[in-house]
Amino acid sequence: MWQEKIETMPREELEALQSERLMNQVKRMYERVPLFKERMDEKGLTPDDIRGIEDLHKLPFSYKQDLRDYYPYGLFAEPLSNISRVHASSGTTGKKIVVGYTKKDLDDWSDCVARMMHAIGLDNNDFIQVSYGYGLFTGGLGAHGGAERIGATVIPTSSGNTSNQLQTMVDFGSTCLCCTPSYALYLGEAAEEAGLTDKLQLKAGIFGAEPWSEDMRHEIEKKLHLKAYDIYGLSEIMGPGVSYECEYQAGMHVCEDMFIPEIIDPDTLEVLPAGEKGELVFTTITKEGFPLIRYRTRDICSLNYEKCKCGRTHVRMNKPQGRTDDMLIIRGVNVFPSQIEEVLLKVSGDITPNYQIIVDRVNNTDTFDINVEMSEHLFSDDIKSIEKTEKLIKEKLRDVLGISAGVHLVNPKSITRSEGKAKRVIDKRKI
Ligand code: DLL
């Protein structure tokens, strides 16, 4: 194990470590981050009121809006001379957010990613192709840091230029691919078309940055002949590696010596018991440059504290199902794009996993349509078979969602492919 002592630390010891780190972090931030002090003062709290993780729930929440309001450096807890790197995320709406890392933060980050790479059997003999975008997005440099930390050979292709990616993969003998699941699928498709699939030497894929279903995992594994692992993270907390799947792929271990997760009810703000689904909240307890207390991620998932077969004691989070702000309300019904993906991927054979959801409002009523690419073989079939498949998908969707959607099978390759995070939803009501 990469950092065995930390990764398998008995929970009692781990919680004692978290308590100590939390108390230090709260003190530090109270002195250095004016917004945090203001929020503590509003609640009548001082750092002395926080005596361990049992007091975590007393602390004030922080929000993405805070990062926008204090853009660019207003929430940093170190002088800028100690900041080694910044990353930023633009999100889909609104102003950019900026985060900063000290040298130690970058080291810790590389450790998080290295823990995962080691867990899934990668080492200095591997060639790790990083096809996440490099730049202000944390994916590229985050994966890069972990790959270097385990001593592997990094192939820093960044995203895009798909045919070149594939040729590099073949020529350089890449054994691991890091990119978004939607780009992995696209690469798989392109490899098939170019007749390169059999020349690939990939054994593992490290995919994250967007929600993806188990069926999507199988689809990618089938296309690229590798084992696909999930990695989770967000710029505000660190980047990729906040949590990751181990060799057993039974949830993602949170690097709990650095980040404390909680699940809350987003409406009542109550902390929910283990196993219950709600909004994921993180507190960073080791970060120097840009620490956050009780950051509301908007991601929806649950936590599992049972010991994993791998021996790691760090809690596992399940695959985030989506975000509270991704949830569509269509004709009064809550719909997550991930529910649609699950239905579509179960209708194998006749369709491909490429789809787009289009929501609009006509005469004060929501319209809800899904375009799904049909497979080549259905494309060459008769119109009756196409209509039959559309009807089948429509029925399955109505069973799962409780409302009906217009389902339209569109021609193969007609939906734009993504080289990063896929844009699955076009909500014209917001335009
Ligand atoms: O996406 C960091 C990252 C890069 C993670 C590469 C994994 C791999 P942001 O751009 O700030 O950071 O977006 C963070 O993406 O709050 C989730 O909603 C979503 N997300 C990230 N990883 C996963 C995942 C990066 N494995 C936001 N499953 C998060 C589902 C994910 N959603």
Tab-separated table of N, CA, C and O and ligand atoms in Angstrom, residues 64 89 97 132 137-139 207-212 230-236 239-241 252 297 299 319-320 322-323 421, ligand 1:
chain	number	residue	atom	x	y	z
A	64	LYS	N	-20.099	27.884	-2.762
A	64	LYS	CA	-19.441	28.310	-4.000
A	64	LYS	C	-19.553	29.834	-4.177
A	64	LYS	O	-18.611	30.482	-4.632
A	89	SER	N	-11.887	27.202	-11.946
A	89	SER	CA	-12.954	26.485	-12.641
A	89	SER	C	-13.987	27.523	-13.024
A	89	SER	O	-14.262	28.450	-12.268
A	97	ILE	N	-14.017	30.679	-10.368
A	97	ILE	CA	-13.541	30.603	-8.999
A	97	ILE	C	-12.062	30.233	-9.045
A	97	ILE	O	-11.619	29.532	-9.953
A	132	TYR	N	-6.700	14.186	-19.519
A	132	TYR	CA	-7.515	15.265	-18.949
A	132	TYR	C	-6.871	16.550	-19.442
A	132	TYR	O	-5.647	16.594	-19.657
A	137	PHE	N	-7.971	23.862	-15.267
A	137	PHE	CA	-8.714	22.671	-14.820
A	137	PHE	C	-7.745	21.776	-14.047
A	137	PHE	O	-6.589	21.609	-14.456
A	138	THR	N	-8.235	21.180	-12.945
A	138	THR	CA	-7.326	20.406	-12.081
A	138	THR	C	-7.013	19.001	-12.597
A	138	THR	O	-6.112	18.341	-12.078
A	139	GLY	N	-7.784	18.526	-13.599
A	139	GLY	CA	-7.643	17.134	-14.036
A	139	GLY	C	-6.240	16.775	-14.515
A	139	GLY	O	-5.629	15.817	-14.027
A	207	PHE	N	-10.981	7.376	-14.455
A	207	PHE	CA	-11.968	8.266	-15.067
A	207	PHE	C	-12.800	8.985	-14.016
A	207	PHE	O	-13.277	8.362	-13.067
A	208	GLY	N	-13.002	10.268	-14.215
A	208	GLY	CA	-13.833	11.035	-13.288
A	208	GLY	C	-14.096	12.413	-13.842
A	208	GLY	O	-13.923	12.664	-15.032
A	209	ALA	N	-14.518	13.300	-12.961
A	209	ALA	CA	-14.843	14.698	-13.282
A	209	ALA	C	-16.287	14.897	-13.709
A	209	ALA	O	-16.724	16.016	-13.911
A	210	GLU	N	-17.032	13.795	-13.860
A	210	GLU	CA	-18.454	13.892	-14.202
A	210	GLU	C	-19.131	12.596	-13.760
A	210	GLU	O	-18.469	11.564	-13.626
A	211	PRO	N	-20.437	12.639	-13.526
A	211	PRO	CA	-21.132	11.405	-13.129
A	211	PRO	C	-21.137	10.385	-14.264
A	211	PRO	O	-21.268	10.764	-15.424
A	212	TRP	N	-20.985	9.140	-13.916
A	212	TRP	CA	-21.082	8.066	-14.926
A	212	TRP	C	-21.612	6.813	-14.240
A	212	TRP	O	-21.305	6.544	-13.093
A	230	ASP	N	-13.071	4.697	-10.953
A	230	ASP	CA	-13.662	6.013	-10.738
A	230	ASP	C	-12.787	6.835	-9.792
A	230	ASP	O	-12.289	6.317	-8.787
A	231	ILE	N	-12.627	8.092	-10.117
A	231	ILE	CA	-11.900	9.021	-9.239
A	231	ILE	C	-12.758	10.282	-9.119
A	231	ILE	O	-13.373	10.712	-10.078
A	232	TYR	N	-12.793	10.831	-7.910
A	232	TYR	CA	-13.654	11.990	-7.653
A	232	TYR	C	-12.826	13.137	-7.083
A	232	TYR	O	-11.821	12.918	-6.398
A	233	GLY	N	-13.260	14.320	-7.350
A	233	GLY	CA	-12.617	15.484	-6.735
A	233	GLY	C	-13.265	16.742	-7.240
A	233	GLY	O	-14.083	16.719	-8.154
A	234	LEU	N	-12.923	17.831	-6.628
A	234	LEU	CA	-13.426	19.134	-7.083
A	234	LEU	C	-12.374	20.184	-6.777
A	234	LEU	O	-11.622	20.069	-5.804
A	235	SER	N	-12.319	21.189	-7.644
A	235	SER	CA	-11.271	22.213	-7.533
A	235	SER	C	-11.261	22.849	-6.150
A	235	SER	O	-10.202	23.093	-5.588
A	236	GLU	N	-12.451	23.125	-5.613
A	236	GLU	CA	-12.522	23.860	-4.357
A	236	GLU	C	-11.807	23.110	-3.229
A	236	GLU	O	-11.242	23.716	-2.329
A	239	GLY	N	-9.012	18.791	-6.193
A	239	GLY	CA	-8.884	18.339	-7.579
A	239	GLY	C	-9.076	16.830	-7.540
A	239	GLY	O	-9.545	16.296	-6.519
A	240	PRO	N	-8.716	16.085	-8.599
A	240	PRO	CA	-8.919	14.635	-8.573
A	240	PRO	C	-8.156	14.009	-7.401
A	240	PRO	O	-7.059	14.463	-7.074
A	241	GLY	N	-8.758	12.977	-6.781
A	241	GLY	CA	-8.053	12.283	-5.705
A	241	GLY	C	-8.619	12.569	-4.328
A	241	GLY	O	-8.169	11.995	-3.342
A	252	MET	N	-15.768	4.899	-3.358
A	252	MET	CA	-14.499	5.638	-3.443
A	252	MET	C	-14.024	6.046	-2.044
A	252	MET	O	-14.732	6.727	-1.308
A	297	THR	N	-20.802	20.851	-1.402
A	297	THR	CA	-20.381	20.520	-2.772
A	297	THR	C	-21.533	20.503	-3.764
A	297	THR	O	-21.308	20.578	-4.966
A	299	ASP	N	-22.986	17.885	-4.507
A	299	ASP	CA	-23.011	16.517	-5.042
A	299	ASP	C	-23.861	15.629	-4.135
A	299	ASP	O	-23.820	15.768	-2.912
A	319	LYS	N	-20.842	6.403	-5.884
A	319	LYS	CA	-20.766	7.255	-7.082
A	319	LYS	C	-21.757	8.397	-6.930
A	319	LYS	O	-22.947	8.140	-6.732
A	320	PRO	N	-21.308	9.653	-7.034
A	320	PRO	CA	-22.294	10.730	-6.957
A	320	PRO	C	-23.326	10.560	-8.067
A	320	PRO	O	-22.987	10.259	-9.205
A	322	GLY	N	-25.397	12.808	-9.038
A	322	GLY	CA	-25.623	14.063	-9.741
A	322	GLY	C	-25.446	15.174	-8.732
A	322	GLY	O	-24.956	14.927	-7.634
A	323	ARG	N	-25.835	16.362	-9.109
A	323	ARG	CA	-25.687	17.503	-8.212
A	323	ARG	C	-27.063	18.106	-7.964
A	323	ARG	O	-27.922	18.051	-8.831
A	421	LYS	N	-15.669	17.282	-19.998
A	421	LYS	CA	-16.944	16.941	-19.378
A	421	LYS	C	-18.047	17.054	-20.434
A	421	LYS	O	-18.119	18.048	-21.153
B	1	DLL	O1	-13.730	17.735	-12.055
B	1	DLL	C1	-11.803	17.460	-10.656
B	1	DLL	C2	-11.548	16.138	-11.242
B	1	DLL	C3	-10.719	16.033	-12.336
B	1	DLL	C4	-12.100	14.999	-10.688
B	1	DLL	C5	-10.437	14.779	-12.880
B	1	DLL	C6	-11.835	13.729	-11.210
B	1	DLL	C7	-11.008	13.637	-12.306
B	1	DLL	P1	-14.248	20.496	-11.050
B	1	DLL	O2	-14.098	20.855	-12.452
B	1	DLL	O3	-14.154	21.531	-10.003
B	1	DLL	O4	-13.176	19.422	-10.626
B	1	DLL	O5	-15.645	19.756	-10.911
B	1	DLL	C8	-16.039	19.160	-9.729
B	1	DLL	O6	-17.314	17.471	-10.885
B	1	DLL	O7	-18.366	18.609	-7.666
B	1	DLL	C9	-18.773	16.730	-9.188
B	1	DLL	O8	-20.025	17.329	-9.437
B	1	DLL	C10	-18.132	16.362	-10.514
B	1	DLL	N1	-17.296	15.147	-10.358
B	1	DLL	C11	-15.967	15.077	-10.208
B	1	DLL	N2	-15.577	13.787	-10.158
B	1	DLL	C12	-16.707	13.021	-10.256
B	1	DLL	C13	-16.975	11.634	-10.261
B	1	DLL	C14	-12.998	18.189	-11.197
B	1	DLL	N3	-16.024	10.712	-10.192
B	1	DLL	C15	-17.373	18.491	-9.875
B	1	DLL	N4	-18.269	11.240	-10.354
B	1	DLL	C16	-17.802	17.755	-8.622
B	1	DLL	C17	-19.268	12.150	-10.450
B	1	DLL	C18	-17.805	13.910	-10.372
B	1	DLL	N5	-19.071	13.467	-10.475
